Amino acid sequence: MAVVAILTTVIGTTSIPAFATTTNGTLIKSSIKNNTLTKDSYISWFNEKIKKSTGSEKADLKTALSQFKALTKEKQDKFIEYLNNPEIMSNAIKTANNAVKQEVKKSSLASLNSSSQSTSNKVFKYNDDIKVTVSSNVEDTDKSNKSNSISKSSYGDAQEHKVTGTYKDAITLFDVDVFQAIIWVKYTHNGDEVLSVDDGNAYTGKNYSPLLDTNWSDVSLDYNSQKAWATSDVTFSLIWKGLGVKYGSAELGVQGDVNKNIEGWTTPQ
């Protein structure tokens, strides 16, 4: 289930001051124009983020801002309306999430054959406004048994592979990036069984909503003879019209197997 399902789950509302600070950006003056985000304040927020960013992050921010400015006035107004009231998106999001869930059940998102890298993307379009994209990437680096301590008596002469599997769950409005969650796991296998889980991480790749804040738990890593996986819990805080915070959470996960199939998931909690 895609990460946007979180926006449909409200488990509490807490009063906050008219001025609110999020880890996603600088101070937000929530009282601007009837306590809502406006087009002008959104552009100002983007410009502040661009000033403080560097490298690819700065380039991505500039691209998203340019795309937003290129929208018609009608679409810009609707875009801001979506950000101000996430409940507007609920019905559309539920439909997109159901499509994601069914597709992920059918097959792995990405698998690696003879090549060293493979990427799979699945886009679920609810209407002309909202799209949900889930993607998976797998990278494989050969590693000789001679360079590690695993004995040939245990595993024979099978060549080891270091595999990194990445799962991304993203939201766009009018084809403009709004949010992206990323989780990855790195593991070692020899073609017959998984030998170890080596590393992993989960984080917010993009967050272009001043009203959305995220907090991630430490990544949990584990494996068995056939699979390795990483999971992490993310908590979403939505500052809505300067009046309160709506809380929700989800588990993001990614797993890879000895055949280098990568699957990912997002499960609301």
Short mmCIF file of C-alpha atoms in Angstrom, two decimals:
data_model
loop_
_atom_site.label_atom_id
_atom_site.label_comp_id
_atom_site.label_asym_id
_atom_site.label_seq_id
_atom_site.Cartn_x
_atom_site.Cartn_y
_atom_site.Cartn_z
CA MET A 1 0.00 0.00 0.00
CA ALA A 2 1.41 3.37 -0.95
CA VAL A 3 2.59 5.90 1.57
CA VAL A 4 -0.16 8.36 0.72
CA ALA A 5 -2.62 6.12 2.56
CA ILE A 6 -1.30 7.74 5.68
CA LEU A 7 -3.05 10.97 4.74
CA THR A 8 -6.40 9.23 5.06
CA THR A 9 -5.78 7.97 8.60
CA VAL A 10 -6.35 10.46 11.40
CA ILE A 11 -5.75 9.24 14.92
CA GLY A 12 -5.62 12.49 16.81
CA THR A 13 -5.72 16.29 16.65
CA THR A 14 -3.66 18.60 18.82
CA SER A 15 -3.93 22.33 19.16
CA ILE A 16 -0.86 24.33 18.14
CA PRO A 17 0.00 28.03 18.03
CA ALA A 18 -0.64 30.19 14.99
CA PHE A 19 3.08 29.98 14.25
CA ALA A 20 4.39 26.46 13.68
CA THR A 21 7.85 25.12 12.95
CA THR A 22 8.51 21.87 11.10
CA THR A 23 11.74 20.02 10.39
CA ASN A 24 10.74 20.23 6.73
CA GLY A 25 11.37 23.95 6.49
CA THR A 26 11.65 27.30 8.17
CA LEU A 27 9.09 29.01 10.35
CA ILE A 28 5.65 28.89 8.78
CA LYS A 29 3.29 31.77 9.51
CA SER A 30 0.10 29.75 9.61
CA SER A 31 -2.10 32.81 10.05
CA ILE A 32 -1.39 34.03 6.52
CA LYS A 33 -4.63 34.56 4.66
CA ASN A 34 -7.32 32.77 6.68
CA ASN A 35 -4.82 30.39 8.30
CA THR A 36 -4.03 28.58 5.07
CA LEU A 37 -1.06 28.13 2.80
CA THR A 38 -1.27 30.43 -0.21
CA LYS A 39 0.37 30.32 -3.61
CA ASP A 40 2.68 33.20 -2.68
CA SER A 41 3.70 31.70 0.67
CA TYR A 42 4.32 28.35 -1.04
CA ILE A 43 6.65 29.94 -3.59
CA SER A 44 8.42 31.86 -0.80
CA TRP A 45 8.90 28.60 1.11
CA PHE A 46 10.41 27.00 -1.99
CA ASN A 47 12.80 29.91 -2.49
CA GLU A 48 14.00 29.63 1.12
CA LYS A 49 14.58 25.90 0.71
CA ILE A 50 16.52 26.49 -2.51
CA LYS A 51 18.79 29.05 -0.82
CA LYS A 52 19.72 26.56 1.90
CA SER A 53 20.19 23.52 -0.32
CA THR A 54 23.05 22.33 -2.52
CA GLY A 55 23.78 19.86 -5.31
CA SER A 56 21.07 17.53 -6.54
CA GLU A 57 18.68 18.62 -3.79
CA LYS A 58 18.83 22.22 -5.03
CA ALA A 59 18.33 21.07 -8.63
CA ASP A 60 15.28 18.98 -7.67
CA LEU A 61 13.76 21.88 -5.75
CA LYS A 62 14.28 24.26 -8.67
CA THR A 63 12.67 21.76 -11.04
CA ALA A 64 9.62 21.28 -8.82
CA LEU A 65 9.17 25.03 -8.34
CA SER A 66 9.46 25.65 -12.09
CA GLN A 67 6.89 22.94 -12.75
CA PHE A 68 4.52 24.46 -10.21
CA LYS A 69 4.90 27.95 -11.71
CA ALA A 70 4.23 26.51 -15.18
CA LEU A 71 0.81 25.21 -14.11
CA THR A 72 -2.27 27.19 -15.06
CA LYS A 73 -3.74 29.45 -12.37
CA GLU A 74 -6.61 27.00 -11.96
CA LYS A 75 -4.24 24.08 -11.38
CA GLN A 76 -2.04 26.12 -9.03
CA ASP A 77 -5.08 27.02 -6.94
CA LYS A 78 -6.19 23.39 -6.84
CA PHE A 79 -2.66 22.25 -5.98
CA ILE A 80 -2.59 24.57 -2.96
CA GLU A 81 -6.07 23.41 -1.99
CA TYR A 82 -4.82 19.82 -1.89
CA LEU A 83 -1.90 20.78 0.36
CA ASN A 84 -4.12 22.75 2.73
CA ASN A 85 -6.65 19.98 3.19
CA PRO A 86 -5.31 16.43 2.79
CA GLU A 87 -8.78 14.99 3.35
CA ILE A 88 -9.74 16.24 -0.10
CA MET A 89 -7.40 13.60 -1.52
CA SER A 90 -8.75 10.71 0.55
CA ASN A 91 -11.04 9.07 -1.99
CA ALA A 92 -8.55 9.39 -4.82
CA ILE A 93 -5.72 8.09 -2.67
CA LYS A 94 -7.66 5.03 -1.53
CA THR A 95 -8.29 4.01 -5.12
CA ALA A 96 -4.64 4.48 -6.09
CA ASN A 97 -3.47 2.54 -3.04
CA ASN A 98 -5.71 -0.40 -3.84
CA ALA A 99 -4.19 -0.54 -7.33
CA VAL A 100 -0.68 -0.46 -5.86
CA LYS A 101 -1.49 -3.23 -3.40
CA GLN A 102 -2.89 -5.53 -6.08
CA GLU A 103 0.04 -4.98 -8.45
CA VAL A 104 2.65 -5.61 -5.76
CA LYS A 105 0.90 -8.87 -4.87
CA LYS A 106 1.20 -10.09 -8.46
CA SER A 107 4.96 -9.91 -8.87
CA SER A 108 8.23 -8.51 -7.64
CA LEU A 109 8.87 -4.91 -8.57
CA ALA A 110 12.34 -5.57 -9.94
CA SER A 111 14.51 -8.56 -10.67
CA LEU A 112 18.04 -8.91 -11.94
CA ASN A 113 19.10 -11.38 -14.60
CA SER A 114 22.37 -11.02 -16.50
CA SER A 115 22.72 -7.27 -16.00
CA SER A 116 24.20 -5.68 -12.87
CA GLN A 117 21.36 -3.22 -12.34
CA SER A 118 17.61 -3.19 -12.94
CA THR A 119 14.85 -0.69 -12.20
CA SER A 120 11.08 -1.08 -12.30
CA ASN A 121 8.49 1.70 -12.04
CA LYS A 122 4.74 1.38 -11.68
CA VAL A 123 2.55 4.48 -11.99
CA PHE A 124 -1.04 4.48 -10.77
CA LYS A 125 -3.16 7.33 -12.07
CA TYR A 126 -6.38 8.12 -10.25
CA ASN A 127 -7.24 11.25 -12.23
CA ASP A 128 -5.40 14.03 -13.98
CA ASP A 129 -4.38 15.44 -10.60
CA ILE A 130 -2.96 12.64 -8.48
CA LYS A 131 -0.45 9.93 -9.32
CA VAL A 132 1.22 7.38 -7.09
CA THR A 133 4.51 5.86 -8.26
CA VAL A 134 6.20 2.87 -6.67
CA SER A 135 9.63 1.94 -7.94
CA SER A 136 12.29 -0.62 -7.15
CA ASN A 137 15.95 -0.77 -8.04
CA VAL A 138 18.39 -3.65 -7.61
CA GLU A 139 22.17 -3.48 -7.98
CA ASP A 140 24.51 -6.48 -7.87
CA THR A 141 28.29 -6.48 -7.38
CA ASP A 142 30.19 -9.77 -7.66
CA LYS A 143 32.52 -10.59 -4.80
CA SER A 144 35.00 -13.47 -4.73
CA ASN A 145 35.10 -15.79 -1.74
CA LYS A 146 38.84 -15.11 -1.55
CA SER A 147 38.21 -11.62 -0.17
CA ASN A 148 36.23 -12.67 2.89
CA SER A 149 36.29 -15.11 5.76
CA ILE A 150 33.48 -17.44 4.63
CA SER A 151 34.97 -20.90 4.15
CA LYS A 152 34.67 -22.79 0.88
CA SER A 153 33.93 -25.92 2.89
CA SER A 154 30.67 -24.29 3.97
CA TYR A 155 29.62 -22.76 0.66
CA GLY A 156 31.76 -24.43 -1.98
CA ASP A 157 33.10 -22.30 -4.79
CA ALA A 158 29.86 -20.34 -5.29
CA GLN A 159 30.51 -16.71 -6.08
CA GLU A 160 29.15 -14.18 -3.63
CA HIS A 161 27.05 -11.20 -4.64
CA LYS A 162 26.51 -7.95 -2.81
CA VAL A 163 22.98 -6.83 -3.64
CA THR A 164 21.34 -3.51 -2.82
CA GLY A 165 17.57 -3.30 -3.17
CA THR A 166 15.79 0.06 -3.00
CA TYR A 167 12.06 0.81 -2.77
CA LYS A 168 10.55 4.25 -3.37
CA ASP A 169 6.98 5.44 -2.87
CA ALA A 170 6.12 8.84 -4.32
CA ILE A 171 3.21 11.25 -4.78
CA THR A 172 2.79 13.83 -7.54
CA LEU A 173 0.10 16.45 -8.09
CA PHE A 174 -0.31 17.57 -11.71
CA ASP A 175 3.01 15.76 -12.36
CA VAL A 176 4.79 17.96 -9.80
CA ASP A 177 6.70 16.10 -7.07
CA VAL A 178 5.18 16.44 -3.60
CA PHE A 179 6.58 13.58 -1.52
CA GLN A 180 8.91 10.60 -1.80
CA ALA A 181 9.81 7.95 0.79
CA ILE A 182 12.86 5.72 0.29
CA ILE A 183 14.08 2.53 1.97
CA TRP A 184 16.97 0.27 0.97
CA VAL A 185 18.68 -2.91 2.11
CA LYS A 186 22.10 -4.34 1.26
CA TYR A 187 22.78 -8.05 1.62
CA THR A 188 25.13 -10.84 0.52
CA HIS A 189 24.12 -14.14 -1.12
CA ASN A 190 25.84 -16.92 -3.05
CA GLY A 191 22.99 -17.92 -5.36
CA ASP A 192 21.72 -20.63 -3.02
CA GLU A 193 21.19 -18.76 0.21
CA VAL A 194 21.45 -15.36 1.83
CA LEU A 195 24.66 -15.12 3.86
CA SER A 196 24.17 -11.80 5.64
CA VAL A 197 22.29 -8.54 5.76
CA ASP A 198 24.87 -5.78 5.66
CA ASP A 199 23.23 -2.37 5.80
CA GLY A 200 20.03 -0.42 5.22
CA ASN A 201 18.35 2.94 5.67
CA ALA A 202 14.99 4.72 5.33
CA TYR A 203 14.40 8.42 4.84
CA THR A 204 12.34 11.13 3.18
CA GLY A 205 13.75 11.64 -0.31
CA LYS A 206 11.56 14.62 -1.16
CA ASN A 207 9.03 16.64 0.79
CA TYR A 208 7.64 19.64 -1.02
CA SER A 209 4.76 20.36 1.33
CA PRO A 210 5.41 22.94 4.07
CA LEU A 211 2.51 21.42 6.00
CA LEU A 212 3.91 17.88 6.17
CA ASP A 213 6.57 16.74 8.62
CA THR A 214 8.07 13.23 8.94
CA ASN A 215 10.02 11.36 11.59
CA TRP A 216 11.66 7.97 11.00
CA SER A 217 12.50 5.18 13.41
CA ASP A 218 15.80 3.32 13.30
CA VAL A 219 15.92 0.76 10.50
CA SER A 220 15.41 -2.88 11.51
CA LEU A 221 17.52 -5.37 9.50
CA ASP A 222 17.07 -9.14 9.39
CA TYR A 223 17.43 -12.16 7.10
CA ASN A 224 16.92 -15.88 6.72
CA SER A 225 18.35 -18.39 4.26
CA GLN A 226 16.26 -17.07 1.36
CA LYS A 227 15.57 -13.38 2.04
CA ALA A 228 16.97 -10.24 3.62
CA TRP A 229 14.87 -7.24 4.55
CA ALA A 230 14.77 -3.79 6.11
CA THR A 231 11.82 -2.05 7.79
CA SER A 232 11.27 1.34 9.35
CA ASP A 233 8.33 3.21 10.86
CA VAL A 234 7.58 6.73 9.70
CA THR A 235 5.30 9.18 11.52
CA PHE A 236 3.54 11.92 9.59
CA SER A 237 2.50 15.23 11.14
CA LEU A 238 0.20 17.48 9.16
CA ILE A 239 -0.09 21.12 10.12
CA TRP A 240 -3.57 21.98 8.88
CA LYS A 241 -4.85 25.56 8.63
CA GLY A 242 -2.71 26.54 11.61
CA LEU A 243 -5.14 24.85 13.98
CA GLY A 244 -3.84 21.37 14.66
CA VAL A 245 -1.67 18.42 13.80
CA LYS A 246 -3.10 15.22 12.36
CA TYR A 247 -0.95 12.22 13.15
CA GLY A 248 -0.50 9.00 11.22
CA SER A 249 2.19 6.37 10.82
CA ALA A 250 3.23 3.60 8.48
CA GLU A 251 5.78 0.85 8.12
CA LEU A 252 7.98 0.95 5.04
CA GLY A 253 9.81 -2.19 4.06
CA VAL A 254 11.94 -3.70 1.33
CA GLN A 255 13.19 -7.24 0.89
CA GLY A 256 15.41 -9.11 -1.54
CA ASP A 257 15.93 -12.82 -2.15
CA VAL A 258 18.60 -15.15 -3.54
CA ASN A 259 17.19 -14.65 -7.05
CA LYS A 260 17.68 -10.90 -6.64
CA ASN A 261 13.95 -10.15 -6.68
CA ILE A 262 13.16 -6.94 -4.81
CA GLU A 263 9.79 -6.14 -3.24
CA GLY A 264 8.71 -3.13 -1.22
CA TRP A 265 5.65 -2.15 0.78
CA THR A 266 4.03 0.64 2.77
CA THR A 267 1.60 -0.43 5.51
CA PRO A 268 -0.39 2.14 7.53
CA GLN A 269 -0.39 1.44 11.26
#
